[in-house]
Short mmCIF file of C-alpha atoms in Angstrom, two decimals:
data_model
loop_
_atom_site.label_atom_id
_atom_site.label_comp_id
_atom_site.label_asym_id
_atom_site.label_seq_id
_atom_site.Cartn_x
_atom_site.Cartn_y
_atom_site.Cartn_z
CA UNK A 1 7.43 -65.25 119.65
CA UNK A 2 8.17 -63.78 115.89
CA UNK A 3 9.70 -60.25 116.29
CA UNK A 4 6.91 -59.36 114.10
CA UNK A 5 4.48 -60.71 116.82
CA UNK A 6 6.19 -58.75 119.52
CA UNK A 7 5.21 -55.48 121.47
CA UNK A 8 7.27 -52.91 120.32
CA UNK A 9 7.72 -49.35 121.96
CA UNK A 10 10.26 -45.77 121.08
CA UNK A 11 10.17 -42.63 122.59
CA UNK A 12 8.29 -40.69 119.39
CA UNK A 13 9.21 -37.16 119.52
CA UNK A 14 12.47 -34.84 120.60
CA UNK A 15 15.49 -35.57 121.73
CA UNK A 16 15.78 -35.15 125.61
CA UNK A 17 15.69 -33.06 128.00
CA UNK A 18 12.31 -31.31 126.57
CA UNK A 19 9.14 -30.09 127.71
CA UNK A 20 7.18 -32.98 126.74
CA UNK A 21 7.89 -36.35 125.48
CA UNK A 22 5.77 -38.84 124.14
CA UNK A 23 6.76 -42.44 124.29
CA UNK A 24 4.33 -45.06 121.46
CA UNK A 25 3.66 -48.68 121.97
CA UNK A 26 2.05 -51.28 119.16
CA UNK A 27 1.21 -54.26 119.23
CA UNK A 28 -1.11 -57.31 120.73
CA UNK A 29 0.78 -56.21 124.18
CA UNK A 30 -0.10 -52.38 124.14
CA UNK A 31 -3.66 -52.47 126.35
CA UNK A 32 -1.65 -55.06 129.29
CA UNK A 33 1.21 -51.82 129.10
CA UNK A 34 -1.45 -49.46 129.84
CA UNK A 35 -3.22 -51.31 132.74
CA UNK A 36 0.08 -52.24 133.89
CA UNK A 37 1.47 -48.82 134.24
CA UNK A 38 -2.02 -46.62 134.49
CA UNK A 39 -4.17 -49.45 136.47
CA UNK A 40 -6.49 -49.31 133.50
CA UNK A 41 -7.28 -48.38 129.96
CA UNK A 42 -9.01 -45.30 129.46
CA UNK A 43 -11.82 -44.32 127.10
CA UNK A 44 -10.20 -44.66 123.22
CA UNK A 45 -9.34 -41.86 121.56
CA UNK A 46 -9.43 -39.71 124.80
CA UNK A 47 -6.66 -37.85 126.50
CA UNK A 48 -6.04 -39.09 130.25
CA UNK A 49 -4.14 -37.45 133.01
CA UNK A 50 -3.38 -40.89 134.86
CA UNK A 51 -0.42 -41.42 137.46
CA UNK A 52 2.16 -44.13 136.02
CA UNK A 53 3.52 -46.48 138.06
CA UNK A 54 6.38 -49.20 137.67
CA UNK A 55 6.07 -53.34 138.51
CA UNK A 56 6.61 -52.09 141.81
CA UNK A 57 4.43 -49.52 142.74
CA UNK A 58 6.66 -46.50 142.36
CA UNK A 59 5.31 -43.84 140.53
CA UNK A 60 6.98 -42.65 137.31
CA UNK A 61 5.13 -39.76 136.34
CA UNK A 62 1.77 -37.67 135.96
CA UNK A 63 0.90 -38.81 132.37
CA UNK A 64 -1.47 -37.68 129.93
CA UNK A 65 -2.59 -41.09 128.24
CA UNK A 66 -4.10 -42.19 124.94
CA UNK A 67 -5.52 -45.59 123.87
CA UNK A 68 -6.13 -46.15 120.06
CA UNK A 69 -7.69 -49.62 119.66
CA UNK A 70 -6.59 -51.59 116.69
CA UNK A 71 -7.61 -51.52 113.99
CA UNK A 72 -8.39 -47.91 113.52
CA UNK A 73 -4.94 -46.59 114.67
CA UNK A 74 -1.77 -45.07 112.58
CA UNK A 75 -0.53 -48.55 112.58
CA UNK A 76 -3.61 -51.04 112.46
CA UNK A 77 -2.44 -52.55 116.17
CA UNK A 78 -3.41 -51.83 119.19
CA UNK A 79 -1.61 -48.33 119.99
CA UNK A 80 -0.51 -46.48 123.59
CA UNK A 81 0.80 -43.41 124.22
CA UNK A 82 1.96 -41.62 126.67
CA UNK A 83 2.60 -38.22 127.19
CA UNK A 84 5.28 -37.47 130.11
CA UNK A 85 7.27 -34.84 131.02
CA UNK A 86 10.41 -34.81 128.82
CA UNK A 87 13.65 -35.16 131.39
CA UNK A 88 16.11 -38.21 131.28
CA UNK A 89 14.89 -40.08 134.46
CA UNK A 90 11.32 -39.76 133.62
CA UNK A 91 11.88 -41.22 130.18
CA UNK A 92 14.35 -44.03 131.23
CA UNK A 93 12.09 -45.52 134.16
CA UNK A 94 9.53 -45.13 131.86
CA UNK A 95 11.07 -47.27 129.24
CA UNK A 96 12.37 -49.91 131.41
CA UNK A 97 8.96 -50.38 132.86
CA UNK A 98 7.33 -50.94 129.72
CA UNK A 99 10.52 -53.07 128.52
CA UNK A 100 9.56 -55.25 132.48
CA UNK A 101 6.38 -56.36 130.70
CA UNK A 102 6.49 -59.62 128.30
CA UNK A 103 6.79 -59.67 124.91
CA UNK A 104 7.37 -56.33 124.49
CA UNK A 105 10.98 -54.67 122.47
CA UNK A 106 12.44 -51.56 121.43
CA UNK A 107 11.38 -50.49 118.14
CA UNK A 108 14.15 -50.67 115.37
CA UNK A 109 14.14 -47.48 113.20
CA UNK A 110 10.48 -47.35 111.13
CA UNK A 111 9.14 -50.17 112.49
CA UNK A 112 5.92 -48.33 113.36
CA UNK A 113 5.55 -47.22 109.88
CA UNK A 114 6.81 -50.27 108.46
CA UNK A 115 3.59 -51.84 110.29
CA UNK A 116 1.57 -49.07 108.74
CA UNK A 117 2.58 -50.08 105.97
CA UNK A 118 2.00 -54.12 106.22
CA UNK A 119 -1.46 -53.41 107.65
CA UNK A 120 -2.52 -51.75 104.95
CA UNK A 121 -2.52 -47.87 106.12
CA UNK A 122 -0.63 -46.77 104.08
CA UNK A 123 1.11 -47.87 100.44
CA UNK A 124 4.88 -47.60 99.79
CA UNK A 125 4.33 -44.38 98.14
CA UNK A 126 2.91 -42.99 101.24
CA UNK A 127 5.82 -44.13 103.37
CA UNK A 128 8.57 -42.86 101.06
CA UNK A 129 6.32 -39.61 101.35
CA UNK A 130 6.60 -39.61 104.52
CA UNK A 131 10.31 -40.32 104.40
CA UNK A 132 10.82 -37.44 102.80
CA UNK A 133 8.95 -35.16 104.62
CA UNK A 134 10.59 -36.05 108.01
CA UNK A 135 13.95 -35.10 105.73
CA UNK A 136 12.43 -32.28 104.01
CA UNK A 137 14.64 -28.87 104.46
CA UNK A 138 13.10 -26.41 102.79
CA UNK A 139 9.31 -25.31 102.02
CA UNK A 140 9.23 -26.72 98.56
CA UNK A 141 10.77 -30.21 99.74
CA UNK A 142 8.16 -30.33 102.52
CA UNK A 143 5.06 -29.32 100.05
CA UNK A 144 6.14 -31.95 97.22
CA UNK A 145 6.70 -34.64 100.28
CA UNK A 146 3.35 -34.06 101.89
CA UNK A 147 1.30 -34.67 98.53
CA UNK A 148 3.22 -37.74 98.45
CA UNK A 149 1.89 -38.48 101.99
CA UNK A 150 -1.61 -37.46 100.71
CA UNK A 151 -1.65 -40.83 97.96
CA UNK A 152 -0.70 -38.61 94.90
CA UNK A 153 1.10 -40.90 92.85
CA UNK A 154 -0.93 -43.68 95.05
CA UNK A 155 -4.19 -42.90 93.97
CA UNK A 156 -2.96 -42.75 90.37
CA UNK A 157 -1.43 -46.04 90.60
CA UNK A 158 -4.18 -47.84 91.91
CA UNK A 159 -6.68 -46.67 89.32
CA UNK A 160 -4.09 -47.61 86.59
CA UNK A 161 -3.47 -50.55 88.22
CA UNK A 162 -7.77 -51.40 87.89
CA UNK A 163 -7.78 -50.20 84.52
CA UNK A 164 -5.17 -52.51 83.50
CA UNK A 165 -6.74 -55.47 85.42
CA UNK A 166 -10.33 -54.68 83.41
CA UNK A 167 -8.47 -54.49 79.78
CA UNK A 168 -7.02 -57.89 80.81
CA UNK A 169 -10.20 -59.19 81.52
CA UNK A 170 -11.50 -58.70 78.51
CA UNK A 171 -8.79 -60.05 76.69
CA UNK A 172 -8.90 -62.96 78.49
CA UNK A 173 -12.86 -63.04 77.75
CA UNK A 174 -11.87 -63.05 73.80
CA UNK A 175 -9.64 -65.96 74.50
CA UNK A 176 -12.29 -67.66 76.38
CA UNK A 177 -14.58 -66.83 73.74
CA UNK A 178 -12.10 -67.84 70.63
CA UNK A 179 -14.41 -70.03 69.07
CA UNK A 180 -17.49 -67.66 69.24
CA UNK A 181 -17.14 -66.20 65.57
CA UNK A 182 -17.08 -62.18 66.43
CA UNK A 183 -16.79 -61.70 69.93
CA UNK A 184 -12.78 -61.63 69.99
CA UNK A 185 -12.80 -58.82 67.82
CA UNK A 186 -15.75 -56.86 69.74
CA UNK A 187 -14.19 -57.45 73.00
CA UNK A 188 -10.53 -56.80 71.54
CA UNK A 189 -11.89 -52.88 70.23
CA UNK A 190 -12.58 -51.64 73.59
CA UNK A 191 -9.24 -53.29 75.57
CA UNK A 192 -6.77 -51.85 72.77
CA UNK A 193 -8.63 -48.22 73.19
CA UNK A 194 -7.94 -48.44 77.35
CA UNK A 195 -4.54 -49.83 77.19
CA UNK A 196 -3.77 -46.76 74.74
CA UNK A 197 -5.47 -44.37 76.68
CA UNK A 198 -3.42 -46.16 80.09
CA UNK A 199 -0.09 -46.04 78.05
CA UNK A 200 -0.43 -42.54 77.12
CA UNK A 201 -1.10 -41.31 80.58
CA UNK A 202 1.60 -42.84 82.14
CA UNK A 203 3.94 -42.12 79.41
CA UNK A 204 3.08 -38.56 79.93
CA UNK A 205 3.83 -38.29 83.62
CA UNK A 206 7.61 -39.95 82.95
CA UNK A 207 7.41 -37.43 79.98
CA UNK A 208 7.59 -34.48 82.61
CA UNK A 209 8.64 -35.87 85.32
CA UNK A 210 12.39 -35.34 86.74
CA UNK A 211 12.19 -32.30 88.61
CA UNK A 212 10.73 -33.70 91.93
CA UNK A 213 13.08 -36.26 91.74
CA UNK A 214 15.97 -33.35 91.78
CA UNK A 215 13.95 -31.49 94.44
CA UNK A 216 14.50 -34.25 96.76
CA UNK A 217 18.47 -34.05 96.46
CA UNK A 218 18.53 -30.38 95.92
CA UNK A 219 20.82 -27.88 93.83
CA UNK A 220 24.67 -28.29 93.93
CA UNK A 221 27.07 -25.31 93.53
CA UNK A 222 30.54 -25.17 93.82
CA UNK A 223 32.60 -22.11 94.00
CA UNK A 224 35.83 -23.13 92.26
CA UNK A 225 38.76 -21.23 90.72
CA UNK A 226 42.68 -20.39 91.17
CA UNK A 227 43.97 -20.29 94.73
CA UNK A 228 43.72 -16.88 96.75
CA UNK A 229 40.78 -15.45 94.53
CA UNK A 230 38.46 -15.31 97.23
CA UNK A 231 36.51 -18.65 97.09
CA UNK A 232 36.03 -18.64 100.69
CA UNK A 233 35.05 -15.31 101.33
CA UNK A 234 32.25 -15.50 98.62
CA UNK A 235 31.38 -19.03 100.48
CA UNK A 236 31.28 -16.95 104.38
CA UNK A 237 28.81 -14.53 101.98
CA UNK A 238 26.65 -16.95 100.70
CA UNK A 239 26.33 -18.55 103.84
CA UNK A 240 26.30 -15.33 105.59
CA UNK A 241 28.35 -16.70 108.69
CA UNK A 242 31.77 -17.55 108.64
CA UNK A 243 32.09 -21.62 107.55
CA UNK A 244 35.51 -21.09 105.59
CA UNK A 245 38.95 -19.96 106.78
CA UNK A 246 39.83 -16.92 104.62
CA UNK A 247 43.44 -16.22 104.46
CA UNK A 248 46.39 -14.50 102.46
CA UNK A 249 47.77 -17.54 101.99
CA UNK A 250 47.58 -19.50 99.14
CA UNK A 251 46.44 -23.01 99.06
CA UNK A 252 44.75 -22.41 103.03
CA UNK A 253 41.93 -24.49 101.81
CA UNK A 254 42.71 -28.45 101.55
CA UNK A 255 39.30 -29.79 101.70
CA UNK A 256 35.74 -29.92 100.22
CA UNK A 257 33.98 -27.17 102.74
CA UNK A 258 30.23 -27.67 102.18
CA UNK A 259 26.87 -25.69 103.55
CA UNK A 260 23.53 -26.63 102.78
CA UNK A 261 21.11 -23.37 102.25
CA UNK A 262 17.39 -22.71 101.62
CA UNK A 263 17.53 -20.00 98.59
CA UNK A 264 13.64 -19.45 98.06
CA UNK A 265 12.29 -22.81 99.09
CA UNK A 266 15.15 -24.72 96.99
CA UNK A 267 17.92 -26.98 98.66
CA UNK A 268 21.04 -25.43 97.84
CA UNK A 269 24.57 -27.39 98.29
CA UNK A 270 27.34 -24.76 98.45
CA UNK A 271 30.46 -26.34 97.77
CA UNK A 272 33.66 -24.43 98.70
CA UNK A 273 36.71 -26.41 96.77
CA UNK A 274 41.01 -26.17 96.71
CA UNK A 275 42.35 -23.54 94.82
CA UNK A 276 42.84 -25.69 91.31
CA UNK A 277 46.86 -25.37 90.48
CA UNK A 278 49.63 -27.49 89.75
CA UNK A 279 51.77 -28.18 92.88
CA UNK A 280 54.04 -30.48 94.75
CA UNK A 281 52.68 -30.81 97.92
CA UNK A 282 50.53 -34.12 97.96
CA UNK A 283 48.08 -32.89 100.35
CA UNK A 284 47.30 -29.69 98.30
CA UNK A 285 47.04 -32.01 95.38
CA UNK A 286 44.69 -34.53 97.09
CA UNK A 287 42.98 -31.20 97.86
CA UNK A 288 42.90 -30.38 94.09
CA UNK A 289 41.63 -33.78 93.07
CA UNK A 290 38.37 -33.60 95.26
CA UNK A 291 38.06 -30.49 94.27
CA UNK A 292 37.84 -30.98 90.29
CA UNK A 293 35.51 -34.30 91.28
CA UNK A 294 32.91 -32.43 93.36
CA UNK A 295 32.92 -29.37 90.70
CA UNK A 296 32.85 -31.64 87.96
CA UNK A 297 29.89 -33.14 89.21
CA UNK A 298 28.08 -29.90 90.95
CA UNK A 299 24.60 -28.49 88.39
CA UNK A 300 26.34 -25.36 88.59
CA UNK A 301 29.64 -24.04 88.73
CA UNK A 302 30.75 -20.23 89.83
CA UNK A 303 33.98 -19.87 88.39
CA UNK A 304 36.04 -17.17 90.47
CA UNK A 305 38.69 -14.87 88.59
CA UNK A 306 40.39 -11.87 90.33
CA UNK A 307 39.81 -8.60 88.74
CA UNK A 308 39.82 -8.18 85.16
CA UNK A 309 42.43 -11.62 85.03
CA UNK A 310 41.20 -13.75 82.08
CA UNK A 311 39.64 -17.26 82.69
CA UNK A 312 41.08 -19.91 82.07
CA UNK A 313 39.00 -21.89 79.12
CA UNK A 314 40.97 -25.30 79.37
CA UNK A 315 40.44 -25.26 82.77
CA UNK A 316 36.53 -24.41 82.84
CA UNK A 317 35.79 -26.86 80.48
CA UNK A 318 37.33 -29.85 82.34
CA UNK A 319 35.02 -28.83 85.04
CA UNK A 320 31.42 -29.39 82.40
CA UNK A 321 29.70 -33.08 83.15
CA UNK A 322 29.60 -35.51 80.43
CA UNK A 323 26.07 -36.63 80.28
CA UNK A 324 24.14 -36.84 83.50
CA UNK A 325 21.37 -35.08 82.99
CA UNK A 326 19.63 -35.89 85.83
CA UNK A 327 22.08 -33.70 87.62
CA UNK A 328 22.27 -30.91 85.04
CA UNK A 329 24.15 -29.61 82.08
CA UNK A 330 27.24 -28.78 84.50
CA UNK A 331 26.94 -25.28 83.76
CA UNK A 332 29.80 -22.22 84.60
CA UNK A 333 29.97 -19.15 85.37
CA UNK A 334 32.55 -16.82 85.41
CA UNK A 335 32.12 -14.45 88.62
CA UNK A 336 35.16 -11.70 88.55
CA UNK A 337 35.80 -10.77 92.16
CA UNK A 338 37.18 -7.24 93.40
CA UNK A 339 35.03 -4.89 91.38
CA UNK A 340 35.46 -2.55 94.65
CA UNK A 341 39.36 -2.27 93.20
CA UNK A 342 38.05 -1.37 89.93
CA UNK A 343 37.72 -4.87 87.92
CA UNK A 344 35.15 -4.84 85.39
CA UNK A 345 34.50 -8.04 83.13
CA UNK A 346 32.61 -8.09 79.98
CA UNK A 347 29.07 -8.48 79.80
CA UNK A 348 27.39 -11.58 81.02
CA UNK A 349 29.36 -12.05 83.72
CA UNK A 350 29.08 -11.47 87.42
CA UNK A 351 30.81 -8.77 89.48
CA UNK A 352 31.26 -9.10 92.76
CA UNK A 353 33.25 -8.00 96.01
CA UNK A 354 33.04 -10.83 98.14
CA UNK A 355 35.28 -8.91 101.36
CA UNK A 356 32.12 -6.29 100.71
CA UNK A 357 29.33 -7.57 99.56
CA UNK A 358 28.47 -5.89 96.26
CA UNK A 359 27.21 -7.81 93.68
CA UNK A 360 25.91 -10.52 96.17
CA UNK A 361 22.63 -10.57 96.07
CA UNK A 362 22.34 -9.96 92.07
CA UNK A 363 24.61 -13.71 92.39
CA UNK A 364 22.29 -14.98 94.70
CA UNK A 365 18.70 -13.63 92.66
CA UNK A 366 20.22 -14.94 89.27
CA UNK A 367 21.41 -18.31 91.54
CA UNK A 368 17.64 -18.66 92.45
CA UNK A 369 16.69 -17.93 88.70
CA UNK A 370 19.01 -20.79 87.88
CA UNK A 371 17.50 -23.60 90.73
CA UNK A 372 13.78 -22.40 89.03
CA UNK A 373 14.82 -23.31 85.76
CA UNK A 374 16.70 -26.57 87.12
CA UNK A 375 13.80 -27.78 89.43
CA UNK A 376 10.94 -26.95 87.18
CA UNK A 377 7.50 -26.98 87.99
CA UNK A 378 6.55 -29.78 90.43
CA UNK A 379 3.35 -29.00 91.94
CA UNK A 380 1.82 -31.70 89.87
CA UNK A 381 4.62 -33.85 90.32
CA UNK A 382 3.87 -37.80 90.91
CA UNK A 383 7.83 -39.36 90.59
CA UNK A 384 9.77 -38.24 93.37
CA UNK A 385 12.61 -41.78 93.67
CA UNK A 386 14.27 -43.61 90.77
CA UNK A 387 12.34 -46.70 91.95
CA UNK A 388 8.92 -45.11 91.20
CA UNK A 389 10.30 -43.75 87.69
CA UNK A 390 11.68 -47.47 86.97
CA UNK A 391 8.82 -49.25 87.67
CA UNK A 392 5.94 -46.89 85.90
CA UNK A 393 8.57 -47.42 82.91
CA UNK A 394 8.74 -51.12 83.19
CA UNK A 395 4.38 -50.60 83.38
CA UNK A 396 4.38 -48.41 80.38
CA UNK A 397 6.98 -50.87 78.04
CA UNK A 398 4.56 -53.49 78.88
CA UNK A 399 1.37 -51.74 77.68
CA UNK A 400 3.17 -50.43 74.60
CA UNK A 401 4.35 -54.24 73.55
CA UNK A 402 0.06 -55.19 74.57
CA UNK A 403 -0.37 -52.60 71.92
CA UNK A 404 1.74 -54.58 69.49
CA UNK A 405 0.90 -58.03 70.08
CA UNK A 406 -2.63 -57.90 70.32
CA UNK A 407 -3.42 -58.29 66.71
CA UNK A 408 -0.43 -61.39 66.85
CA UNK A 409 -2.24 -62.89 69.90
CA UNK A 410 -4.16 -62.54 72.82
CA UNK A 411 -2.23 -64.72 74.40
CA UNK A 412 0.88 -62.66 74.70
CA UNK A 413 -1.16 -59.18 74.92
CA UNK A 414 -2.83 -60.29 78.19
CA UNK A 415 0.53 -61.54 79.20
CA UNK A 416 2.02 -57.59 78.77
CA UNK A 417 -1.05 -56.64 80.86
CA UNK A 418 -0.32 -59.07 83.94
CA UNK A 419 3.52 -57.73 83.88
CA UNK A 420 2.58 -54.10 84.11
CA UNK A 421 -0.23 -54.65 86.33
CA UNK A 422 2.84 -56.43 88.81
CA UNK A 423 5.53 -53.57 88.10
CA UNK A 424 2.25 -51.04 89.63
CA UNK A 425 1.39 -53.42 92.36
CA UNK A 426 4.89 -53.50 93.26
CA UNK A 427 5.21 -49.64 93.49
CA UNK A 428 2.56 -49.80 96.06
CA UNK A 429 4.51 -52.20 97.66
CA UNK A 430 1.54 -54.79 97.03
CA UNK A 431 3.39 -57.78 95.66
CA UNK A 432 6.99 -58.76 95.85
CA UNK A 433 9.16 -55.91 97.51
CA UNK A 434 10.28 -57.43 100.68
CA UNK A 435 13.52 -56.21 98.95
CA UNK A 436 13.45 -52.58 99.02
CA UNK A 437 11.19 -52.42 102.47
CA UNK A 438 14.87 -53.19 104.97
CA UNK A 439 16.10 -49.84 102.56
CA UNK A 440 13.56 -47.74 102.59
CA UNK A 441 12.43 -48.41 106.35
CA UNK A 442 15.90 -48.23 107.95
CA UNK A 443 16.29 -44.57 106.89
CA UNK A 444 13.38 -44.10 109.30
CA UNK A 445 14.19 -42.41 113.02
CA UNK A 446 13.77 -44.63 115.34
CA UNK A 447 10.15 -43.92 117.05
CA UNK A 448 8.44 -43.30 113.50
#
């Protein structure tokens, strides 16, 4: 039997030991699991306290048991759960009963939602949607993920994708119809006024679009500077735990120290780097090297000086990106730690004590300024992956060379309107993407 054709089963929730653990099975094989382990199936869609038993008549557990009859389940097959207690025995007898009956395998990571997906429950927008909201950190990540979920950029799609389809048709009607004088020309009016109206639309949304996609991979910050300024202390601060070894000692640091945070809803990256020097010890220079690369390529940069020392401008500037946008303008700041000592700098900078505190949360309010700026507003956002922002592109160049050819030919217009009518059945995953579905799937937890 085709793996594809096989019974498939994961414990779907928590880690063990918990309180309650729920263990799915899909596929042709799930009503012969229940019967097999519950002596029957119970009414669909209604919770069952049944006994489980294994191939020999032990009992497992006191189960609370659902049956969801293809095809109106979360994955179009027949679907089982069961709903045990959550300790280690209960879940392993549980799984090597159900593993006893024929045909029947552990799911590999997203295989349920991968079936979702090829049953037609759900389009490849949904599932990245949903990818992202299992891996969603913060508030904002799991709003934008969960109108992914919903068919945001979906729904749009799909009516695009019929709008396209009917301005084909009746360009292909005009070629049909080449030899009948005027009609050409009265079908041709109405299919160059949709394809404009489809091109602007979708131009517009990769117009604006960006933010979400930054959303997803969140803000990065590095605190960088001369060694012993306090890089580490104002890391412990913004962290408000101690992640960083603060010492005396120059050059204690040797590594990248990073610490994700949620500053308002935004993903935040703190990245603690090496004191940047010149030395001769090849592990503090190793240090120094990751250090420039992960400043270098962090959104935004706090710069750390000591007192009212002056910054060095050769060595900020080295640290500014050179032309992803995507990922920012590589802005610095200059934060002067030590104003408890007296240190003042001039104005626009920052003035802190990290061993103290002050100044902290005026960094941290003008740090969530900054990530509002950088994200944007994405409540309305429909692009969330580089592969959805290719692919509406590749849709939109073809509708703008329709636009140009149609007076030249038909011919090549309808053409235009088959290719991006493909590029936005292949961001629903509708035609030709059995090679992104191994990528996007395996990022799945096994169970979902």
């Amino acid at each position: 039997m085709h793996p594809r054709d096989q019974t498939i089963f994961a414990l779907s929730s928590g880690r063990p030991p918990s309180a309650i653990a729920v263990v799915r099975v899909s596929g042709a094989q799930a009503g012969q699991v229940l019967t097999a382990l519950a002596g029957r199936q119970p009414a669909p869609r209604q919770a069952s306290r049944l006994l489980l038993h294994d191939a020999t008549g032990q009992p497992i557990d006191d189960s609370v048991v659902l049956w969801f009859p293809g095809p109106g389940s979360t994955t179009g097959e027949d679907v089982a759960e069961f709903h045990v207690h959550g300790g280690r025995a209960v879940l392993a007898a549980l799984l090597a009963a159900i593993s006893a009956i024929p045909n029947t395998r552990a799911a590999e990571p997203g295989e349920f939602t991968r079936r979702a997906f090829e049953n037609g429950k759900l389009d490849l927008t949904e599932a990245e949607g949903l990818d992202d909201l299992i891996h969603a950190d913060t508030d904002r990540q799991r709003r934008q993920a969960l109108r992914q979920l919903q068919g945001l950029l979906g729904d749009r799609a799909r009516d695009w994708r019929e709008r396209i389809i009917e301005a084909s048709a009746l360009i292909e009607a005009g070629i049909d119809f080449s030899d009948e004088g005027d009609v050409p020309a009265e079908l041709r009016a109405p299919a160059t006024k949709a394809i404009k109206a489809l091109h602007d639309e979708i131009a517009k949304v990769l117009a604006t679009q960006g933010h979400s996609e930054r959303l997803r991979h969140g803000l990065v910050v590095a605190i960088a500077g001369e060694p012993n300024v306090g890089k580490s202390t104002l890391m412990n601060q913004l962290a408000r735990r101690e992640v960083a070894i603060v010492s005396p000692h120059a050059g204690t640091t040797r590594d990248v120290i990073e610490v994700q945070l949620d500053l308002d809803g935004y993903p935040v990256t703190v990245i603690d780097t090496a004191g940047i020097r010149e030395t001769d010890d090849p592990v503090e220079q190793e240090g120094v090297r990751r250090a420039r690369a992960r400043a270098e390529d962090a959104d935004l940069v706090l710069w750390l000086v000591e007192g009212a020392a002056a910054a060095d401008p050769d060595a900020m500037r080295s640290l500014r990106k050179s032309g992803d946008s995507d990922r920012g303008d590589g802005t610095v700041w200059i934060v002067r730690n030590k104003i408890d000592l007296g240190a003042a700098g001039p104005g626009g900078e920052f003035g802190i004590s990290a061993s103290r505190g002050d100044g902290i949360p005026e960094l941290v309010e003008a740090i969530v300024k900054f990530a509002t700026e950088f994200f944007g507003t994405n409540e309305g956002a429909l692009v969330t992956r580089a592969r959805q922002r290719d692919l509406l592109a590749q849709a939109s160049d073809s509708l703008r060379r329709s636009l140009e050819l149609i007076e030249e030919g038909e011919e090549l217009a309808a053409e235009e309107l088959r290719a991006a009518a493909y590029a936005l059945g292949r961001l629903l995953g509708r035609v030709d993407v059995e090679d992104v579905l191994g990528a996007i799937f395996q990022k799945f937890c096994v169970g979902k």
